[in-house]
CSV table of N, CA and C in Angstrom, one decimal:
chain,number,residue,atom,x,y,z
A,270,MET,N,-113.5,-90.5,4.6
A,270,MET,CA,-112.9,-90.2,3.3
A,270,MET,C,-111.5,-90.8,3.3
A,271,GLY,N,-111.2,-91.4,2.2
A,271,GLY,CA,-109.8,-92.0,2.1
A,271,GLY,C,-108.9,-91.1,1.4
A,272,PHE,N,-107.9,-91.6,0.8
A,272,PHE,CA,-106.8,-90.9,0.1
A,272,PHE,C,-107.4,-90.0,-0.9
A,273,VAL,N,-106.9,-88.7,-1.0
A,273,VAL,CA,-107.3,-87.8,-2.0
A,273,VAL,C,-106.1,-87.6,-3.0
A,274,ASP,N,-106.3,-87.9,-4.2
A,274,ASP,CA,-105.2,-87.8,-5.2
A,274,ASP,C,-105.2,-86.3,-5.8
A,275,THR,N,-104.1,-85.6,-5.5
A,275,THR,CA,-104.0,-84.2,-5.9
A,275,THR,C,-102.6,-83.9,-6.2
A,276,ASN,N,-102.4,-83.0,-7.2
A,276,ASN,CA,-101.1,-82.5,-7.6
A,276,ASN,C,-100.9,-81.2,-6.9
A,277,TRP,N,-100.2,-81.1,-5.8
A,277,TRP,CA,-99.9,-79.9,-5.0
A,277,TRP,C,-99.0,-78.9,-5.7
A,278,ASP,N,-98.3,-79.4,-6.8
A,278,ASP,CA,-97.4,-78.5,-7.5
A,278,ASP,C,-98.1,-77.3,-8.2
A,279,ASP,N,-99.3,-77.5,-8.6
A,279,ASP,CA,-100.0,-76.5,-9.3
A,279,ASP,C,-100.9,-75.6,-8.4
A,280,ILE,N,-100.8,-75.8,-7.1
A,280,ILE,CA,-101.7,-75.0,-6.2
A,280,ILE,C,-100.9,-73.9,-5.6
A,281,GLN,N,-101.4,-72.6,-5.8
A,281,GLN,CA,-100.8,-71.5,-5.2
A,281,GLN,C,-101.3,-71.2,-3.8
A,282,THR,N,-100.5,-70.8,-2.9
A,282,THR,CA,-100.9,-70.5,-1.6
A,282,THR,C,-101.3,-69.0,-1.4
A,283,SER,N,-101.1,-68.2,-2.4
A,283,SER,CA,-101.5,-66.8,-2.4
A,283,SER,C,-102.4,-66.5,-3.5
A,284,ASN,N,-103.4,-65.7,-3.3
A,284,ASN,CA,-104.3,-65.2,-4.4
A,284,ASN,C,-103.8,-64.0,-5.1
A,285,ALA,N,-102.7,-63.4,-4.6
A,285,ALA,CA,-102.2,-62.2,-5.1
A,285,ALA,C,-101.7,-62.4,-6.6
A,286,VAL,N,-102.0,-61.4,-7.4
A,286,VAL,CA,-101.6,-61.3,-8.8
A,286,VAL,C,-100.4,-60.3,-8.9
A,287,PRO,N,-99.4,-60.6,-9.7
A,287,PRO,CA,-98.3,-59.6,-9.7
A,287,PRO,C,-98.8,-58.2,-10.1
A,288,ALA,N,-98.2,-57.2,-9.4
A,288,ALA,CA,-98.6,-55.8,-9.6
A,288,ALA,C,-98.3,-55.4,-11.0
A,289,GLY,N,-99.2,-54.6,-11.6
A,289,GLY,CA,-99.0,-54.1,-12.9
A,289,GLY,C,-100.3,-53.6,-13.5
A,290,MET,N,-100.3,-53.4,-14.8
A,290,MET,CA,-101.5,-52.9,-15.5
A,290,MET,C,-102.1,-54.1,-16.3
A,291,TYR,N,-103.4,-54.2,-16.1
A,291,TYR,CA,-104.1,-55.3,-16.7
A,291,TYR,C,-105.4,-54.8,-17.4
A,292,THR,N,-105.9,-55.6,-18.3
A,292,THR,CA,-107.3,-55.3,-18.8
A,292,THR,C,-108.2,-56.3,-18.0
A,293,LEU,N,-109.4,-55.7,-17.6
A,293,LEU,CA,-110.3,-56.5,-16.8
A,293,LEU,C,-111.7,-56.5,-17.5
A,294,LEU,N,-112.3,-57.6,-17.4
A,294,LEU,CA,-113.7,-57.8,-17.9
A,294,LEU,C,-114.6,-57.6,-16.7
A,295,ILE,N,-115.6,-56.7,-16.8
A,295,ILE,CA,-116.6,-56.5,-15.8
A,295,ILE,C,-117.6,-57.7,-15.8
A,296,GLU,N,-117.6,-58.5,-14.8
A,296,GLU,CA,-118.4,-59.7,-14.8
A,296,GLU,C,-119.7,-59.6,-14.0
A,297,ALA,N,-119.7,-58.8,-12.9
A,297,ALA,CA,-120.9,-58.8,-12.1
A,297,ALA,C,-120.8,-57.6,-11.1
A,298,GLN,N,-121.9,-57.2,-10.6
A,298,GLN,CA,-122.0,-56.1,-9.6
A,298,GLN,C,-123.1,-56.5,-8.7
A,299,GLU,N,-123.0,-56.0,-7.4
A,299,GLU,CA,-124.0,-56.2,-6.4
A,299,GLU,C,-124.0,-55.0,-5.5
A,300,GLU,N,-125.2,-54.5,-5.2
A,300,GLU,CA,-125.4,-53.4,-4.3
A,300,GLU,C,-125.3,-54.0,-2.9
A,301,LYS,N,-124.5,-53.4,-2.0
A,301,LYS,CA,-124.4,-53.9,-0.6
A,301,LYS,C,-124.5,-52.7,0.3
A,302,GLU,N,-124.6,-53.0,1.6
A,302,GLU,CA,-124.7,-52.0,2.6
A,302,GLU,C,-123.4,-52.1,3.5
A,303,GLY,N,-122.7,-51.0,3.7
A,303,GLY,CA,-121.5,-51.0,4.6
A,303,GLY,C,-121.7,-50.1,5.8
A,304,PRO,N,-120.7,-50.1,6.6
A,304,PRO,CA,-120.8,-49.2,7.8
A,304,PRO,C,-121.0,-47.7,7.5
A,305,LYS,N,-120.5,-47.3,6.3
A,305,LYS,CA,-120.5,-45.9,5.9
A,305,LYS,C,-121.6,-45.6,4.9
A,306,GLY,N,-122.4,-46.7,4.5
A,306,GLY,CA,-123.5,-46.5,3.6
A,306,GLY,C,-123.4,-47.5,2.5
A,307,PRO,N,-124.3,-47.3,1.5
A,307,PRO,CA,-124.4,-48.3,0.4
A,307,PRO,C,-123.2,-48.2,-0.5
A,308,TYR,N,-122.9,-49.3,-1.2
A,308,TYR,CA,-121.8,-49.3,-2.2
A,308,TYR,C,-122.1,-50.4,-3.2
A,309,LEU,N,-121.4,-50.3,-4.4
A,309,LEU,CA,-121.5,-51.3,-5.4
A,309,LEU,C,-120.2,-52.2,-5.3
A,310,SER,N,-120.4,-53.5,-5.3
A,310,SER,CA,-119.3,-54.4,-5.3
A,310,SER,C,-119.1,-55.0,-6.7
A,311,TRP,N,-118.0,-54.7,-7.3
A,311,TRP,CA,-117.8,-55.1,-8.7
A,311,TRP,C,-116.9,-56.3,-8.7
A,312,THR,N,-117.2,-57.3,-9.6
A,312,THR,CA,-116.3,-58.5,-9.8
A,312,THR,C,-115.8,-58.4,-11.3
A,313,PHE,N,-114.5,-58.6,-11.4
A,313,PHE,CA,-113.8,-58.6,-12.7
A,313,PHE,C,-113.1,-59.9,-12.9
A,314,SER,N,-112.9,-60.3,-14.1
A,314,SER,CA,-111.9,-61.4,-14.4
A,314,SER,C,-110.8,-60.7,-15.2
A,315,ILE,N,-109.6,-61.2,-14.9
A,315,ILE,CA,-108.4,-60.6,-15.5
A,315,ILE,C,-108.4,-61.1,-17.0
A,316,ASP,N,-108.4,-60.1,-17.9
A,316,ASP,CA,-108.6,-60.4,-19.3
A,316,ASP,C,-107.3,-60.3,-20.1
A,317,GLY,N,-106.3,-59.6,-19.6
A,317,GLY,CA,-105.0,-59.4,-20.4
A,317,GLY,C,-104.0,-58.7,-19.5
A,318,VAL,N,-102.8,-58.8,-19.9
A,318,VAL,CA,-101.6,-58.2,-19.2
A,318,VAL,C,-101.2,-57.0,-20.1
A,319,VAL,N,-101.1,-55.8,-19.6
A,319,VAL,CA,-100.6,-54.7,-20.3
A,319,VAL,C,-99.1,-54.5,-20.0
A,320,SER,N,-98.8,-54.4,-18.7
A,320,SER,CA,-97.4,-54.3,-18.3
A,320,SER,C,-97.3,-54.8,-16.8
A,321,ILE,N,-96.1,-55.3,-16.5
A,321,ILE,CA,-95.9,-55.8,-15.1
A,321,ILE,C,-94.7,-55.1,-14.5
A,322,GLU,N,-94.8,-54.8,-13.2
A,322,GLU,CA,-93.7,-54.0,-12.5
A,322,GLU,C,-92.5,-54.9,-12.4
A,323,ASP,N,-92.6,-56.2,-12.2
A,323,ASP,CA,-91.5,-57.1,-12.1
A,323,ASP,C,-91.5,-58.1,-13.2
A,324,ASN,N,-90.7,-57.9,-14.3
A,324,ASN,CA,-90.7,-58.7,-15.5
A,324,ASN,C,-90.5,-60.2,-15.2
A,325,GLU,N,-89.9,-60.5,-14.1
A,325,GLU,CA,-89.7,-61.9,-13.7
A,325,GLU,C,-91.0,-62.6,-13.4
A,326,LYS,N,-92.0,-61.8,-13.2
A,326,LYS,CA,-93.3,-62.4,-12.8
A,326,LYS,C,-94.3,-62.4,-14.0
A,327,LEU,N,-93.8,-62.1,-15.2
A,327,LEU,CA,-94.6,-62.1,-16.4
A,327,LEU,C,-95.4,-63.4,-16.6
A,328,ALA,N,-94.7,-64.5,-16.5
A,328,ALA,CA,-95.4,-65.8,-16.7
A,328,ALA,C,-96.5,-66.0,-15.7
A,329,GLU,N,-96.3,-65.6,-14.5
A,329,GLU,CA,-97.3,-65.7,-13.4
A,329,GLU,C,-98.5,-64.8,-13.8
A,330,ALA,N,-98.2,-63.6,-14.3
A,330,ALA,CA,-99.3,-62.7,-14.7
A,330,ALA,C,-100.1,-63.2,-15.9
A,331,GLN,N,-99.4,-63.8,-16.8
A,331,GLN,CA,-100.1,-64.4,-18.0
A,331,GLN,C,-101.0,-65.6,-17.5
A,332,GLN,N,-100.5,-66.3,-16.5
A,332,GLN,CA,-101.3,-67.5,-16.0
A,332,GLN,C,-102.6,-67.0,-15.3
A,333,ALA,N,-102.5,-65.8,-14.7
A,333,ALA,CA,-103.7,-65.3,-14.0
A,333,ALA,C,-104.7,-64.9,-15.1
A,334,THR,N,-104.3,-64.5,-16.3
A,334,THR,CA,-105.2,-64.2,-17.4
A,334,THR,C,-105.8,-65.5,-17.9
A,335,GLU,N,-105.0,-66.5,-18.1
A,335,GLU,CA,-105.5,-67.7,-18.7
A,335,GLU,C,-106.5,-68.4,-17.7
A,336,GLN,N,-106.3,-68.2,-16.4
A,336,GLN,CA,-107.2,-68.8,-15.4
A,336,GLN,C,-108.4,-67.9,-15.1
A,337,ASN,N,-108.5,-66.8,-15.8
A,337,ASN,CA,-109.6,-65.9,-15.6
A,337,ASN,C,-109.8,-65.5,-14.1
A,338,ARG,N,-108.6,-65.3,-13.5
A,338,ARG,CA,-108.6,-64.9,-12.0
A,338,ARG,C,-109.5,-63.7,-11.8
A,339,LYS,N,-110.1,-63.7,-10.6
A,339,LYS,CA,-111.0,-62.7,-10.2
A,339,LYS,C,-110.4,-61.6,-9.3
A,340,VAL,N,-110.8,-60.4,-9.5
A,340,VAL,CA,-110.4,-59.3,-8.7
A,340,VAL,C,-111.6,-58.4,-8.4
A,341,PHE,N,-111.6,-57.6,-7.3
A,341,PHE,CA,-112.8,-57.0,-6.9
A,341,PHE,C,-112.6,-55.5,-6.6
A,342,LEU,N,-113.6,-54.7,-6.8
A,342,LEU,CA,-113.6,-53.2,-6.5
A,342,LEU,C,-114.9,-52.8,-5.9
A,343,ASN,N,-114.8,-52.0,-4.8
A,343,ASN,CA,-116.0,-51.4,-4.3
A,343,ASN,C,-116.1,-49.9,-4.6
A,344,THR,N,-117.2,-49.5,-5.0
A,344,THR,CA,-117.4,-48.0,-5.3
A,344,THR,C,-118.6,-47.6,-4.4
A,345,SER,N,-118.3,-46.6,-3.6
A,345,SER,CA,-119.3,-46.1,-2.6
A,345,SER,C,-120.4,-45.3,-3.3
A,346,LEU,N,-121.6,-45.4,-2.8
A,346,LEU,CA,-122.8,-44.6,-3.3
A,346,LEU,C,-123.0,-43.4,-2.3
A,347,VAL,N,-122.1,-43.2,-1.4
A,347,VAL,CA,-122.3,-42.0,-0.5
A,347,VAL,C,-121.9,-40.8,-1.3
A,348,PRO,N,-122.7,-39.7,-1.3
A,348,PRO,CA,-122.5,-38.6,-2.1
A,348,PRO,C,-121.1,-38.0,-2.2
A,349,ASN,N,-120.4,-37.9,-1.1
A,349,ASN,CA,-119.0,-37.3,-1.2
A,349,ASN,C,-118.0,-38.3,-1.8
A,350,SER,N,-118.4,-39.5,-2.1
A,350,SER,CA,-117.5,-40.5,-2.7
A,350,SER,C,-117.9,-40.9,-4.1
A,351,LEU,N,-118.9,-40.3,-4.6
A,351,LEU,CA,-119.3,-40.7,-6.0
A,351,LEU,C,-118.3,-40.4,-7.1
A,352,TRP,N,-117.3,-39.6,-6.8
A,352,TRP,CA,-116.3,-39.2,-7.8
A,352,TRP,C,-115.7,-40.5,-8.3
A,353,ARG,N,-115.4,-41.5,-7.5
A,353,ARG,CA,-114.7,-42.7,-7.9
A,353,ARG,C,-115.6,-43.5,-8.9
A,354,LEU,N,-116.9,-43.6,-8.5
A,354,LEU,CA,-117.8,-44.3,-9.4
A,354,LEU,C,-118.0,-43.6,-10.7
A,355,LYS,N,-118.0,-42.3,-10.7
A,355,LYS,CA,-118.1,-41.5,-11.9
A,355,LYS,C,-116.9,-41.8,-12.8
A,356,ARG,N,-115.7,-41.8,-12.3
A,356,ARG,CA,-114.5,-42.1,-13.1
A,356,ARG,C,-114.5,-43.6,-13.6
A,357,PHE,N,-115.1,-44.5,-12.8
A,357,PHE,CA,-115.2,-45.9,-13.2
A,357,PHE,C,-116.1,-46.0,-14.4
A,358,ILE,N,-117.3,-45.3,-14.3
A,358,ILE,CA,-118.3,-45.4,-15.4
A,358,ILE,C,-117.6,-44.8,-16.7
A,359,ALA,N,-116.9,-43.7,-16.5
A,359,ALA,CA,-116.3,-43.1,-17.7
A,359,ALA,C,-115.2,-44.0,-18.3
A,360,ALA,N,-114.5,-44.7,-17.5
A,360,ALA,CA,-113.5,-45.6,-18.0
A,360,ALA,C,-114.1,-46.8,-18.7
A,361,ALA,N,-115.2,-47.3,-18.2
A,361,ALA,CA,-115.9,-48.4,-18.8
A,361,ALA,C,-116.6,-48.1,-20.1
A,362,THR,N,-117.3,-46.9,-20.1
A,362,THR,CA,-118.1,-46.5,-21.3
A,362,THR,C,-117.4,-45.6,-22.3
A,363,GLY,N,-116.4,-44.9,-21.8
A,363,GLY,CA,-115.7,-44.0,-22.7
A,363,GLY,C,-116.3,-42.6,-22.7
A,364,THR,N,-117.4,-42.4,-21.9
A,364,THR,CA,-118.0,-41.1,-21.7
A,364,THR,C,-118.2,-40.8,-20.3
A,365,MET,N,-118.1,-39.5,-19.9
A,365,MET,CA,-118.4,-39.1,-18.5
A,365,MET,C,-119.9,-39.1,-18.3
A,366,PRO,N,-120.4,-39.7,-17.3
A,366,PRO,CA,-121.8,-39.7,-17.0
A,366,PRO,C,-122.3,-38.3,-16.7
A,367,THR,N,-123.5,-38.1,-17.2
A,367,THR,CA,-124.2,-36.8,-16.9
A,367,THR,C,-125.6,-37.1,-16.5
A,368,GLY,N,-126.3,-36.1,-16.0
A,368,GLY,CA,-127.7,-36.2,-15.6
A,368,GLY,C,-127.7,-36.9,-14.2
A,369,SER,N,-128.7,-37.8,-14.0
A,369,SER,CA,-128.8,-38.4,-12.7
A,369,SER,C,-129.1,-39.9,-12.9
A,370,GLY,N,-128.4,-40.7,-12.1
A,370,GLY,CA,-128.6,-42.1,-12.1
A,370,GLY,C,-127.9,-42.9,-13.3
A,371,PHE,N,-127.8,-44.2,-13.1
A,371,PHE,CA,-127.3,-45.1,-14.2
A,371,PHE,C,-127.7,-46.5,-13.8
A,372,ASP,N,-127.7,-47.4,-14.8
A,372,ASP,CA,-128.0,-48.8,-14.6
A,372,ASP,C,-126.7,-49.5,-14.5
A,373,PRO,N,-126.3,-50.0,-13.3
A,373,PRO,CA,-125.0,-50.7,-13.1
A,373,PRO,C,-124.9,-51.9,-14.0
A,374,GLU,N,-126.0,-52.6,-14.3
A,374,GLU,CA,-126.0,-53.8,-15.1
A,374,GLU,C,-125.5,-53.5,-16.6
A,375,SER,N,-125.6,-52.2,-17.0
A,375,SER,CA,-125.2,-51.8,-18.3
A,375,SER,C,-123.7,-51.9,-18.5
A,376,LEU,N,-123.0,-52.0,-17.4
A,376,LEU,CA,-121.5,-52.1,-17.5
A,376,LEU,C,-121.0,-53.5,-17.6
A,377,ILE,N,-121.9,-54.5,-17.3
A,377,ILE,CA,-121.5,-55.9,-17.4
A,377,ILE,C,-121.1,-56.2,-18.8
A,378,GLY,N,-119.9,-56.9,-18.9
A,378,GLY,CA,-119.4,-57.3,-20.2
A,378,GLY,C,-118.5,-56.3,-20.9
A,379,LEU,N,-118.4,-55.1,-20.3
A,379,LEU,CA,-117.4,-54.1,-20.8
A,379,LEU,C,-116.0,-54.3,-20.2
A,380,ARG,N,-115.0,-53.8,-20.8
A,380,ARG,CA,-113.6,-53.9,-20.3
A,380,ARG,C,-113.0,-52.6,-19.9
A,381,VAL,N,-112.2,-52.7,-18.9
A,381,VAL,CA,-111.4,-51.5,-18.5
A,381,VAL,C,-109.9,-51.9,-18.3
A,382,GLN,N,-109.1,-50.9,-18.2
A,382,GLN,CA,-107.7,-51.1,-17.9
A,382,GLN,C,-107.5,-50.7,-16.4
A,383,ALA,N,-106.8,-51.5,-15.6
A,383,ALA,CA,-106.6,-51.1,-14.2
A,383,ALA,C,-105.2,-51.5,-13.7
A,384,LYS,N,-104.8,-50.7,-12.8
A,384,LYS,CA,-103.5,-51.0,-12.1
A,384,LYS,C,-103.9,-51.9,-10.9
A,385,LEU,N,-103.3,-53.0,-10.9
A,385,LEU,CA,-103.5,-54.0,-9.8
A,385,LEU,C,-102.3,-53.8,-8.8
A,386,LEU,N,-102.6,-53.7,-7.6
A,386,LEU,CA,-101.6,-53.5,-6.5
A,386,LEU,C,-101.6,-54.6,-5.5
A,387,ASN,N,-100.6,-54.8,-4.8
A,387,ASN,CA,-100.6,-55.9,-3.8
A,387,ASN,C,-100.5,-55.2,-2.4
A,388,GLU,N,-101.3,-55.6,-1.5
A,388,GLU,CA,-101.3,-55.1,-0.1
A,388,GLU,C,-101.3,-56.3,0.8
A,389,GLU,N,-100.8,-56.1,2.0
A,389,GLU,CA,-100.8,-57.2,3.0
A,389,GLU,C,-102.1,-57.0,3.8
A,390,TYR,N,-102.7,-58.2,4.0
A,390,TYR,CA,-104.0,-58.2,4.8
A,390,TYR,C,-103.9,-59.5,5.7
A,391,ASP,N,-103.9,-59.3,7.0
A,391,ASP,CA,-103.7,-60.5,7.9
A,391,ASP,C,-102.5,-61.3,7.6
A,392,GLY,N,-101.4,-60.6,7.2
A,392,GLY,CA,-100.2,-61.3,6.9
A,392,GLY,C,-100.0,-62.0,5.6
A,393,GLU,N,-101.1,-61.8,4.7
A,393,GLU,CA,-101.1,-62.4,3.4
A,393,GLU,C,-101.2,-61.4,2.3
A,394,PRO,N,-100.5,-61.5,1.2
A,394,PRO,CA,-100.6,-60.5,0.1
A,394,PRO,C,-102.0,-60.7,-0.6
A,395,ARG,N,-102.6,-59.6,-0.8
A,395,ARG,CA,-103.9,-59.5,-1.5
A,395,ARG,C,-103.8,-58.5,-2.7
A,396,THR,N,-104.5,-58.8,-3.7
A,396,THR,CA,-104.6,-57.9,-4.9
A,396,THR,C,-105.7,-56.9,-4.7
A,397,LYS,N,-105.3,-55.6,-5.0
A,397,LYS,CA,-106.3,-54.5,-4.9
A,397,LYS,C,-106.3,-53.8,-6.2
A,398,VAL,N,-107.5,-53.5,-6.7
A,398,VAL,CA,-107.7,-52.7,-7.9
A,398,VAL,C,-107.4,-51.3,-7.6
A,399,GLY,N,-106.4,-50.7,-8.2
A,399,GLY,CA,-106.1,-49.3,-8.0
A,399,GLY,C,-106.8,-48.4,-9.1
A,400,ALA,N,-106.1,-47.5,-9.7
A,400,ALA,CA,-106.7,-46.6,-10.7
A,400,ALA,C,-107.2,-47.4,-11.9
A,401,VAL,N,-108.4,-47.0,-12.3
A,401,VAL,CA,-109.1,-47.7,-13.5
A,401,VAL,C,-109.2,-46.6,-14.6
A,402,SER,N,-108.9,-47.1,-15.8
A,402,SER,CA,-108.9,-46.2,-16.9
A,402,SER,C,-109.5,-46.8,-18.2
A,403,LYS,N,-109.8,-46.0,-19.1
A,403,LYS,CA,-110.3,-46.5,-20.4
A,403,LYS,C,-109.2,-47.3,-21.1
A,404,ILE,N,-109.6,-48.3,-21.8
A,404,ILE,CA,-108.6,-49.1,-22.6
A,404,ILE,C,-108.3,-48.2,-23.9
A,405,ASN,N,-107.0,-48.1,-24.1
A,405,ASN,CA,-106.6,-47.2,-25.3
A,405,ASN,C,-106.6,-48.0,-26.5
């Protein structure tokens, strides 16, 4: 392979999104098995900026929206952890789930509001989905 023509100025070295409140579009989900049991892995695209903790990073946050950057959330299916999934379903649908079971695919295409946080992982900043709520 020869010379690769690339503009390095537009390439970010970190995937972290500025901490703040965002609207997220639920794009996909997949059931997986973890060391503590089954869980649902959710994929979101950043759909909008509600507020940013550091106003100097507002342009960067808006760029994450324009680029449909992805963020992820895992919700455990282990009985003593279902409270988080229940809150997530309520945030997405606007109603608290009742009865038994639900179809995770029914949430695809819905939007939620979420607090995105930054944590360090292996020396690199990573974005984590914190509290999820209904869009007001």
